[in-house]
mmCIF file of C-alpha atoms in Angstrom:
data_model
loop_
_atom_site.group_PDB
_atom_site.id
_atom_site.type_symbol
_atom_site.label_atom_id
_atom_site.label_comp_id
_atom_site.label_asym_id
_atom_site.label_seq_id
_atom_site.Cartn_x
_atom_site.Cartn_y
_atom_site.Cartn_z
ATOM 1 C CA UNK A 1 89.609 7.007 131.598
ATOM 2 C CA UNK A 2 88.126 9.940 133.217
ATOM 3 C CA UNK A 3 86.768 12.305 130.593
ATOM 4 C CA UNK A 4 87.651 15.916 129.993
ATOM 5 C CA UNK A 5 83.930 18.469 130.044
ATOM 6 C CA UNK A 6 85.123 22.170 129.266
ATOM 7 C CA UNK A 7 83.270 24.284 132.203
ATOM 8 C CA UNK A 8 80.257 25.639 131.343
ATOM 9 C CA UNK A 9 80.239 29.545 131.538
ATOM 10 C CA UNK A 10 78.937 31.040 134.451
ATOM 11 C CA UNK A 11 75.789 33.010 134.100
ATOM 12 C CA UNK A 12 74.712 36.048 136.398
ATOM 13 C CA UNK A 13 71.139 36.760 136.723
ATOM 14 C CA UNK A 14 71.206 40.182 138.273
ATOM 15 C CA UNK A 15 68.503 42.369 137.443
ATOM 16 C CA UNK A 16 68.870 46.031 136.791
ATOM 17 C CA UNK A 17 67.540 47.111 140.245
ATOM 18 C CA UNK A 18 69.964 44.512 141.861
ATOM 19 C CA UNK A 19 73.393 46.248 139.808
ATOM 20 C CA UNK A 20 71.637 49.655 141.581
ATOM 21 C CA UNK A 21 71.311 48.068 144.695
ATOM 22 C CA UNK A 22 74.872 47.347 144.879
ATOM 23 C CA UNK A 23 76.020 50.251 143.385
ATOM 24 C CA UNK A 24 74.253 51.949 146.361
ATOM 25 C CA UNK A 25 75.896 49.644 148.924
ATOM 26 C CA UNK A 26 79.747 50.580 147.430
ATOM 27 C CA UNK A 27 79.086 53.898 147.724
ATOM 28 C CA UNK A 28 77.533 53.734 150.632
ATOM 29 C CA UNK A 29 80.965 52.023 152.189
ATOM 30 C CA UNK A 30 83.109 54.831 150.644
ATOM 31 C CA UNK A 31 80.893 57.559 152.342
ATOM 32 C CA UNK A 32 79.455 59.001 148.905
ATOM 33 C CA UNK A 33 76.403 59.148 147.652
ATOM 34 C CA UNK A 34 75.119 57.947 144.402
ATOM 35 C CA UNK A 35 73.013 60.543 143.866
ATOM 36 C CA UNK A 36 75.218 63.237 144.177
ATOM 37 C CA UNK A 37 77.301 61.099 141.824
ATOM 38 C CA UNK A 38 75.046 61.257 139.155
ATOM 39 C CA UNK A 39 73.609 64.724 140.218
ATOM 40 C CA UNK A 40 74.319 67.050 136.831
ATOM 41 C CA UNK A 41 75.180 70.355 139.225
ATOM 42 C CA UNK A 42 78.177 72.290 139.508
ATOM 43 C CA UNK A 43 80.152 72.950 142.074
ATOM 44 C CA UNK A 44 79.763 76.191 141.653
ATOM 45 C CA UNK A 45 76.083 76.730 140.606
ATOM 46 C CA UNK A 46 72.949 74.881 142.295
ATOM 47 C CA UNK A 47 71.161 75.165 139.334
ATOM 48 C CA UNK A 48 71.003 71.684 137.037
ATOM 49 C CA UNK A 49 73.187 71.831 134.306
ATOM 50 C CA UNK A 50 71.355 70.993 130.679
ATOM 51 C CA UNK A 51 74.060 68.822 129.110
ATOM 52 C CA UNK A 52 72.208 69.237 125.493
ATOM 53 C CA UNK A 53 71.904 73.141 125.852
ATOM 54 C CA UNK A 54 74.270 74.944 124.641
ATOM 55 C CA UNK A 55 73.162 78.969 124.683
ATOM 56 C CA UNK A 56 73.910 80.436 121.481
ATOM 57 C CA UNK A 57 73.231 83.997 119.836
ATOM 58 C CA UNK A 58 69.549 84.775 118.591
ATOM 59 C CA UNK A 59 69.059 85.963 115.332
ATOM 60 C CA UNK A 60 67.516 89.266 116.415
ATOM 61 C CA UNK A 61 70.496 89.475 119.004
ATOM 62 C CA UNK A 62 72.668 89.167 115.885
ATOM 63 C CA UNK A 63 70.861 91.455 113.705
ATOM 64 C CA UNK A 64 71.077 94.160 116.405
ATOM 65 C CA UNK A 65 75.331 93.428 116.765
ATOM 66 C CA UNK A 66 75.253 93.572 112.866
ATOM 67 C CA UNK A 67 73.596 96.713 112.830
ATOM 68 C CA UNK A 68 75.645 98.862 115.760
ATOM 69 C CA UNK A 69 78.828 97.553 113.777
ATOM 70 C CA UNK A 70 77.484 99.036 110.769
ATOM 71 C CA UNK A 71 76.229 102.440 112.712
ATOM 72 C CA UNK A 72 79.788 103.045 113.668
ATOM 73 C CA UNK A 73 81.451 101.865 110.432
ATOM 74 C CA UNK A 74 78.941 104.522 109.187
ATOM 75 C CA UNK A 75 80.070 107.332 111.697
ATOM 76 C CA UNK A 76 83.886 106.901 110.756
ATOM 77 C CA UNK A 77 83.317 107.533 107.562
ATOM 78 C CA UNK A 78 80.983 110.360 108.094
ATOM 79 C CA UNK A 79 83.943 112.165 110.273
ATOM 80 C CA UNK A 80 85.744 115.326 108.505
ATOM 81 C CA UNK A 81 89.451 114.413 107.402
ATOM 82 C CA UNK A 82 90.903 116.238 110.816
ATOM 83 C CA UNK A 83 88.862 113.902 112.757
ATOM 84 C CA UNK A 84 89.662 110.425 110.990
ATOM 85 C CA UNK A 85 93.086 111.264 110.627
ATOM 86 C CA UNK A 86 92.504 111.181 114.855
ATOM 87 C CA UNK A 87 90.873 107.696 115.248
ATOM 88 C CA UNK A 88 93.416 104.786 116.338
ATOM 89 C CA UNK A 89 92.444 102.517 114.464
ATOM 90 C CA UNK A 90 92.993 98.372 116.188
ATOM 91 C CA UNK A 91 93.046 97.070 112.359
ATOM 92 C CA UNK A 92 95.191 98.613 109.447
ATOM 93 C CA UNK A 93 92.484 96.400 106.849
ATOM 94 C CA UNK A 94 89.502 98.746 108.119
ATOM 95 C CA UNK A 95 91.130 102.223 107.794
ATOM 96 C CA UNK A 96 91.968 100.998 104.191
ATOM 97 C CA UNK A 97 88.544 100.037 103.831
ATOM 98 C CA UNK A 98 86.917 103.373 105.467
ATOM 99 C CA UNK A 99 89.921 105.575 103.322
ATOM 100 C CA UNK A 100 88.925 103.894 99.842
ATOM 101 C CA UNK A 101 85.011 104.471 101.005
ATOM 102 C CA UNK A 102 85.311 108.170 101.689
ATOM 103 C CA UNK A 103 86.543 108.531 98.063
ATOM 104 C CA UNK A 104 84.144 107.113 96.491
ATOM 105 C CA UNK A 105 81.533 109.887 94.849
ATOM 106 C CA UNK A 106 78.137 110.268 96.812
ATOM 107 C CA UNK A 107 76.544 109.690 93.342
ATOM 108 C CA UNK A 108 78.272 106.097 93.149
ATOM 109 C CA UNK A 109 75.406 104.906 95.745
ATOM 110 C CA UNK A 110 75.834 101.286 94.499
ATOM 111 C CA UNK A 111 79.972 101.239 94.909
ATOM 112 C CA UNK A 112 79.298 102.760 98.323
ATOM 113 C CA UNK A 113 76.680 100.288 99.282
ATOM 114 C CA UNK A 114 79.244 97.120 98.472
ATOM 115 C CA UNK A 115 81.834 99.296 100.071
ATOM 116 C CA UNK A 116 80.494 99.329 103.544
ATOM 117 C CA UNK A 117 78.803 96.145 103.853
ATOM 118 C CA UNK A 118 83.021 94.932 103.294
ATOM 119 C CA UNK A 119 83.473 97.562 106.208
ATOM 120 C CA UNK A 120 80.987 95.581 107.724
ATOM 121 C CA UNK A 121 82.321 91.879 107.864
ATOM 122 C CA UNK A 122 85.840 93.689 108.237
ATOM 123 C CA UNK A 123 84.235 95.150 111.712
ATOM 124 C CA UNK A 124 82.855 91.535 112.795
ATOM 125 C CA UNK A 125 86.080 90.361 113.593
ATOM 126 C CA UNK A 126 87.726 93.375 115.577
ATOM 127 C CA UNK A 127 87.004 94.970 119.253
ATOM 128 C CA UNK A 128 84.933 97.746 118.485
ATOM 129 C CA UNK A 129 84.524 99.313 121.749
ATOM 130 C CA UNK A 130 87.418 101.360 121.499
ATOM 131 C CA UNK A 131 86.303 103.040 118.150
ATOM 132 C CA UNK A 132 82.995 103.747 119.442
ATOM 133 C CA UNK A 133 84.689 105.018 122.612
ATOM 134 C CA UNK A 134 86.776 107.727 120.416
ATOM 135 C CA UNK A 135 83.585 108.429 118.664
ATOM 136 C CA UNK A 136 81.761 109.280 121.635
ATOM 137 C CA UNK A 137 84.701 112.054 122.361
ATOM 138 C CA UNK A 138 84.731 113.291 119.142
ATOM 139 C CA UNK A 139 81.143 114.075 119.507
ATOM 140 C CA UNK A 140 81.545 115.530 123.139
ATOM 141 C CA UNK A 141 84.199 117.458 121.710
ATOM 142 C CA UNK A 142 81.880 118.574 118.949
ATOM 143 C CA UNK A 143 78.749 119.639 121.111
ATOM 144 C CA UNK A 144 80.770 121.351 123.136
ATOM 145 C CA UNK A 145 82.531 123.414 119.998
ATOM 146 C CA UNK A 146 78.940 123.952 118.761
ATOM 147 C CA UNK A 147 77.998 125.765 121.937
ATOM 148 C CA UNK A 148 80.952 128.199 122.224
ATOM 149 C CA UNK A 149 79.944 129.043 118.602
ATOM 150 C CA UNK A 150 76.757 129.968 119.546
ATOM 151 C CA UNK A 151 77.600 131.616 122.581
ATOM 152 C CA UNK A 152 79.845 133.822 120.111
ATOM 153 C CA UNK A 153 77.378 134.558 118.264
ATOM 154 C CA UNK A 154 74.982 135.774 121.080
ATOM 155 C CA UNK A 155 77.595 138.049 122.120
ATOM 156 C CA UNK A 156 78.512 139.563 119.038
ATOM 157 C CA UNK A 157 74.705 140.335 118.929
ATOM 158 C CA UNK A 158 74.738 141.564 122.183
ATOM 159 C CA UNK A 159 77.825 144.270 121.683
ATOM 160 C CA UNK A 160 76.394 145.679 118.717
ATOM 161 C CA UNK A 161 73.595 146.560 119.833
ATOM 162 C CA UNK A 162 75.164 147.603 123.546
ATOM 163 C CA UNK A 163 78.952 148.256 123.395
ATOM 164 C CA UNK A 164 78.525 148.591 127.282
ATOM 165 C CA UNK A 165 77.769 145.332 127.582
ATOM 166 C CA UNK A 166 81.724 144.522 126.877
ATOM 167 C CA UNK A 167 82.444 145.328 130.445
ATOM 168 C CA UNK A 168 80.383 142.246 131.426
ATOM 169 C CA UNK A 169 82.072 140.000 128.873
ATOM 170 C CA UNK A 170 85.716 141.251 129.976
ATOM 171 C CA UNK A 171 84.568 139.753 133.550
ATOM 172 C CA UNK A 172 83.642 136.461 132.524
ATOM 173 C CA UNK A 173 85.946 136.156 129.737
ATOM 174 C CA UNK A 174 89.437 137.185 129.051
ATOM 175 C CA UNK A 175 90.446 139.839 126.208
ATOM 176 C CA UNK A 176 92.384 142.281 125.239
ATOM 177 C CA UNK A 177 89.589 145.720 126.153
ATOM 178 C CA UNK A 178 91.290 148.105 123.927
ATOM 179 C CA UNK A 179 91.344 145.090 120.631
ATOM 180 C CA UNK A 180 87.244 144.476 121.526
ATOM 181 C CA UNK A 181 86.412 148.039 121.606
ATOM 182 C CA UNK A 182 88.187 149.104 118.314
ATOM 183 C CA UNK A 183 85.980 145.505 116.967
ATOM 184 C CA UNK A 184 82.809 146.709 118.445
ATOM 185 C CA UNK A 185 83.352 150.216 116.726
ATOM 186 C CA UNK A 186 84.516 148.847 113.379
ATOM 187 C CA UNK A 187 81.226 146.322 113.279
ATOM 188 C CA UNK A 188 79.145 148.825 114.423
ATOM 189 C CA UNK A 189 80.197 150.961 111.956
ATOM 190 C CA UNK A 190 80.211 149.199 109.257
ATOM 191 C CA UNK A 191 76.163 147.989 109.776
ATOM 192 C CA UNK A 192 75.187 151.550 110.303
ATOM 193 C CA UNK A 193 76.861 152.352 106.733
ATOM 194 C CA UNK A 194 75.480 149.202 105.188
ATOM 195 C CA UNK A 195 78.721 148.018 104.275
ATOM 196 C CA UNK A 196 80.239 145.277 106.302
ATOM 197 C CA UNK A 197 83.272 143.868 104.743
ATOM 198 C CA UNK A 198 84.223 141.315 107.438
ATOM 199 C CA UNK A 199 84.065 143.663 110.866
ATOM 200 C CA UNK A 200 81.423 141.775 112.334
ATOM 201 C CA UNK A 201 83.495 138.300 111.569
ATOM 202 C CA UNK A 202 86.026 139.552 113.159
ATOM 203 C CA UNK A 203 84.653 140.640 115.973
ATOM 204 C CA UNK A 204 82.831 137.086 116.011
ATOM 205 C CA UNK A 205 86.479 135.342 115.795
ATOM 206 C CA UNK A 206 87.844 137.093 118.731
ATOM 207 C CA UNK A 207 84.838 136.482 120.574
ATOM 208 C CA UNK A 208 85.026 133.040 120.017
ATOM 209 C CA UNK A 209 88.738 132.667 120.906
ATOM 210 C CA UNK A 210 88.249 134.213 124.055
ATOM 211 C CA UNK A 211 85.136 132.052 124.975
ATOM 212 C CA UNK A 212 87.106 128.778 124.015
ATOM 213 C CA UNK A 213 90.018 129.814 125.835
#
């Protein structure tokens, strides 16, 4: 009786540069190229692309974010109570925040500290562009407020010691001639008796409106 041998298993002796070899060959037959296979570029980029790199934020880069968050949380709450009550604010939890802040007493330097660095981590996780973009009008807004003021104030100098001069100011400005000339006289006469009870604030005020208007 013929006798039953199980098949021995069949061995492959292919050598790592032989699997390459072939590799090569397949490729080759498909019209690729291995290379460009196993080439880490994108499509888009010739640069190689680091697999194990992934870019993330320096700690100086960080400190620097952490810092023009807090400069801004810092100018908010430095604003006057017309000029907050202005600001859009893109999160209702950081007006809160800034609102309780701005009552707390100068004195209370600790409770203020805590306060703002919560203004802080409340700031990390909001768009801040916008608020810095409203802060950057307000202090446009406030330059440019600060100049007419002194501009007043040159002017009012300048009438009482010339009332001729208003002719000149009529022709950049507009005012009502016969209101500035009863000012002028009123200030003037009111310095030359030593007793100025508000003419030459007046005369400032109307300066002023006419400058900013």
């Amino acid at each position: 009786a013929a006798t039953s041998q199980a098949s021995a298993p069949i061995r492959f002796d292919c050598s790592k540069t032989d699997v390459v070899n072939s590799s090569r060959r397949f490729f080759s037959r498909c019209g690729l190229n291995l290379a460009d296979m196993t080439d880490k570029r994108s499509i888009q980029n010739d640069e190689l692309i680091d697999e194990d790199f992934i870019e993330a934020p320096s700690k100086s880069a960080k400190k620097r974010e952490m810092l023009a968050l807090q400069a801004i949380g810092q100018a908010l709450a430095a604003l006057s109570d017309r000029q907050f009550a202005k600001i859009e604010f893109p999160d209702d939890k950081l007006r809160e925040a800034l609102e309780f802040y701005r009552t707390i007493p100068d004195k209370k330097y600790e409770a203020r500290r805590r306060q703002m660095q919560f203004i802080g981590k409340v700031m990390r996780g909001i768009e801040a562009d916008s608020l810095q973009t409203q802060l950057d009008a307000i202090a446009h807004t406030a330059s440019e407020d600060k100049r007419k003021h002194h501009q007043a104030e040159q002017w009012r100098d300048r009438l009482l010691g010339d009332p001729k001069q208003a002719a000149e100011f009529l022709n950049i400005f507009t005012a009502d001639p016969q209101r500035l000339n009863q000012l002028i006289r009123a200030a003037r006469k009111a310095r030359a008796l030593n007793k100025d009870k508000g003419e030459a604030r007046s005369l400032y005020r109307a300066l002023y409106e006419a400058i900013a208007h």
